[in-house]
Amino acid sequence: MKQVTGNAFHYGWVIIAIAALSQFFSGPGQTYSNSIFIDYYIEDFGWSRSTVSGIYSAATLTAGFLLFFVGRLIDRNGSRKMAVAVSVALAVACFFNSFVTSLVMLFIGFFFIRLLGQGSMALISSSLIPQWFVKKRGRAISIAAIGGLVSSAAFPLLNVWLIESFGWRSSWLILGIIIIVCFTPLALFLIQNSPEEMGLLPDNGAALKAEPEKKLIKEVSWSVKEASKTRAFWLLLLCAAIPGIVNTGLTFHLVSIFAEKSLSLETAAGILSLTALIGLPVTFITGILLEKVKVQYMLTLVFAGELVSLFLLQKADFLATAMVFGLVWGVSMGIERIVMAVVWPNYFGRKHIGSISGISMAMVVTGSALGPLPLGIAFDLFGGYTEILWALMIFPIFGIVAALLADPPKKEASIQQPVAKEIEGPAENPLLAE
């Protein structure tokens, strides 16, 4: 393997591909996929929208509490073992969802697909790439994000086709089979936990026995306990939760919001796909900009985009305005995917990235849990979404303030390792010091 992965080929490219597939196959646990099933649950079982929203929120919130432990398991056991175990469990969770007949079973089904799909599969990806890339971390994460973007574009349309062709129960079975056949074997045979385990280095793939003239740099890593004592840690956790609240709430109820505006199910699925497609070039641009622009400034753009999106959604009474909403929303989410994945290893290092990212992902999932319920309750109380969409605008405003205040923490370097000359962090990256 070392002969294959010399200077001519960096095994990090394989890692990027696997990380992208991990994000793609998180799809069955994501809200953009589940939202297609919601109306069928309501129609078949006679449950109210607020009831289904409440169960979804409760299951998501419960799952979020466990993601810190998933992150610690990744740090302890490595990404390969966890990717295999999580993907198999996610497939089983999809199988279980095909047999849902009661609210209790619906809660259990939502809990496992949220924990394993939205949470753990995404966490594996966000923990793996920072191990392999330092200088070009933003670009690497932006390339891997293609998996998530393609997933958010493909699964809404795929689910509509599967449900119309085979019914919603068979659709869950098919999704589970796809995961265990297409992803699990690749995770087992191709994932390597870190470049050091293969005698390589981040970014360039050079062997550890590289030339003596290579520079030494000091890489700083923070433990969870140390990170939790910084102001930036808590402000960034707030920033992590807000997109979950806003975007998950909108995604979960987008079919119903569009129906209120006389727009079809196919239009809603198409807008979800459009947001993913526009996010593709945005992620590349963001990854490059993060090597030059402070991450907290990029984060403010995320929340500014959310504010504009919420306003445009109020005006989306026609297909053209709905498309403009989808474009702006897609740009905001495209930036957010990369910024929130880069900020944690940039601020707090690689050594404990699984545990720290697990806390961040727990906040994301918690935000996702809080998002759908207020919209469902507002619909049942007011017969529409106008009031709640205006109220949601307060969250992006808080996000802008938090992002601007979240300056990178300072800590003296304590870990020294040989790294090729070209591996130098961005100017504002506090983890790398000559």
PDB file of N, CA and C in Angstrom, residues 256-257 260 314 374-389:
ATOM      1  N   SER A 256     -45.886  20.871   2.729  1.00  0.00           N
ATOM      2  CA  SER A 256     -47.102  21.502   3.232  1.00  0.00           C
ATOM      3  C   SER A 256     -47.100  23.018   2.985  1.00  0.00           C
ATOM      4  N   ILE A 257     -45.940  23.663   3.164  1.00  0.00           N
ATOM      5  CA  ILE A 257     -45.844  25.107   2.910  1.00  0.00           C
ATOM      6  C   ILE A 257     -46.160  25.407   1.455  1.00  0.00           C
ATOM      7  N   GLU A 260     -49.851  24.980   0.640  1.00  0.00           N
ATOM      8  CA  GLU A 260     -50.607  26.160   1.063  1.00  0.00           C
ATOM      9  C   GLU A 260     -50.571  27.250  -0.011  1.00  0.00           C
ATOM     10  N   GLN A 314     -41.834  33.561   2.103  1.00  0.00           N
ATOM     11  CA  GLN A 314     -43.131  34.204   2.305  1.00  0.00           C
ATOM     12  C   GLN A 314     -43.750  34.652   0.977  1.00  0.00           C
ATOM     13  N   PRO A 374     -42.414  23.546  16.098  1.00  0.00           N
ATOM     14  CA  PRO A 374     -43.119  24.838  16.104  1.00  0.00           C
ATOM     15  C   PRO A 374     -43.916  25.090  14.822  1.00  0.00           C
ATOM     16  N   LEU A 375     -43.388  24.662  13.688  1.00  0.00           N
ATOM     17  CA  LEU A 375     -44.105  24.860  12.433  1.00  0.00           C
ATOM     18  C   LEU A 375     -45.360  23.998  12.382  1.00  0.00           C
ATOM     19  N   GLY A 376     -45.258  22.768  12.894  1.00  0.00           N
ATOM     20  CA  GLY A 376     -46.433  21.901  12.927  1.00  0.00           C
ATOM     21  C   GLY A 376     -47.516  22.444  13.844  1.00  0.00           C
ATOM     22  N   ILE A 377     -47.106  22.929  15.024  1.00  0.00           N
ATOM     23  CA  ILE A 377     -48.071  23.497  15.966  1.00  0.00           C
ATOM     24  C   ILE A 377     -48.698  24.766  15.378  1.00  0.00           C
ATOM     25  N   ALA A 378     -47.867  25.610  14.752  1.00  0.00           N
ATOM     26  CA  ALA A 378     -48.378  26.846  14.155  1.00  0.00           C
ATOM     27  C   ALA A 378     -49.390  26.558  13.061  1.00  0.00           C
ATOM     28  N   PHE A 379     -49.137  25.507  12.280  1.00  0.00           N
ATOM     29  CA  PHE A 379     -50.084  25.152  11.213  1.00  0.00           C
ATOM     30  C   PHE A 379     -51.430  24.715  11.799  1.00  0.00           C
ATOM     31  N   ASP A 380     -51.368  23.894  12.861  1.00  0.00           N
ATOM     32  CA  ASP A 380     -52.611  23.431  13.474  1.00  0.00           C
ATOM     33  C   ASP A 380     -53.361  24.569  14.167  1.00  0.00           C
ATOM     34  N   LEU A 381     -52.641  25.534  14.745  1.00  0.00           N
ATOM     35  CA  LEU A 381     -53.284  26.630  15.471  1.00  0.00           C
ATOM     36  C   LEU A 381     -53.803  27.724  14.541  1.00  0.00           C
ATOM     37  N   PHE A 382     -52.978  28.100  13.564  1.00  0.00           N
ATOM     38  CA  PHE A 382     -53.302  29.253  12.721  1.00  0.00           C
ATOM     39  C   PHE A 382     -53.744  28.868  11.319  1.00  0.00           C
ATOM     40  N   GLY A 383     -53.629  27.591  10.991  1.00  0.00           N
ATOM     41  CA  GLY A 383     -54.017  27.153   9.653  1.00  0.00           C
ATOM     42  C   GLY A 383     -53.050  27.580   8.578  1.00  0.00           C
ATOM     43  N   GLY A 384     -51.833  27.945   8.953  1.00  0.00           N
ATOM     44  CA  GLY A 384     -50.835  28.375   7.980  1.00  0.00           C
ATOM     45  C   GLY A 384     -49.499  28.600   8.655  1.00  0.00           C
ATOM     46  N   TYR A 385     -48.529  29.096   7.886  1.00  0.00           N
ATOM     47  CA  TYR A 385     -47.157  29.207   8.368  1.00  0.00           C
ATOM     48  C   TYR A 385     -46.635  30.644   8.429  1.00  0.00           C
ATOM     49  N   THR A 386     -47.448  31.623   8.101  1.00  0.00           N
ATOM     50  CA  THR A 386     -46.961  32.990   7.987  1.00  0.00           C
ATOM     51  C   THR A 386     -46.328  33.489   9.283  1.00  0.00           C
ATOM     52  N   GLU A 387     -47.032  33.342  10.389  1.00  0.00           N
ATOM     53  CA  GLU A 387     -46.551  33.866  11.667  1.00  0.00           C
ATOM     54  C   GLU A 387     -45.240  33.203  12.098  1.00  0.00           C
ATOM     55  N   ILE A 388     -45.166  31.878  11.961  1.00  0.00           N
ATOM     56  CA  ILE A 388     -43.988  31.169  12.448  1.00  0.00           C
ATOM     57  C   ILE A 388     -42.770  31.447  11.578  1.00  0.00           C
ATOM     58  N   LEU A 389     -42.968  31.689  10.285  1.00  0.00           N
ATOM     59  CA  LEU A 389     -41.833  32.004   9.416  1.00  0.00           C
ATOM     60  C   LEU A 389     -41.224  33.350   9.778  1.00  0.00           C
TER      61      LEU A 389
END
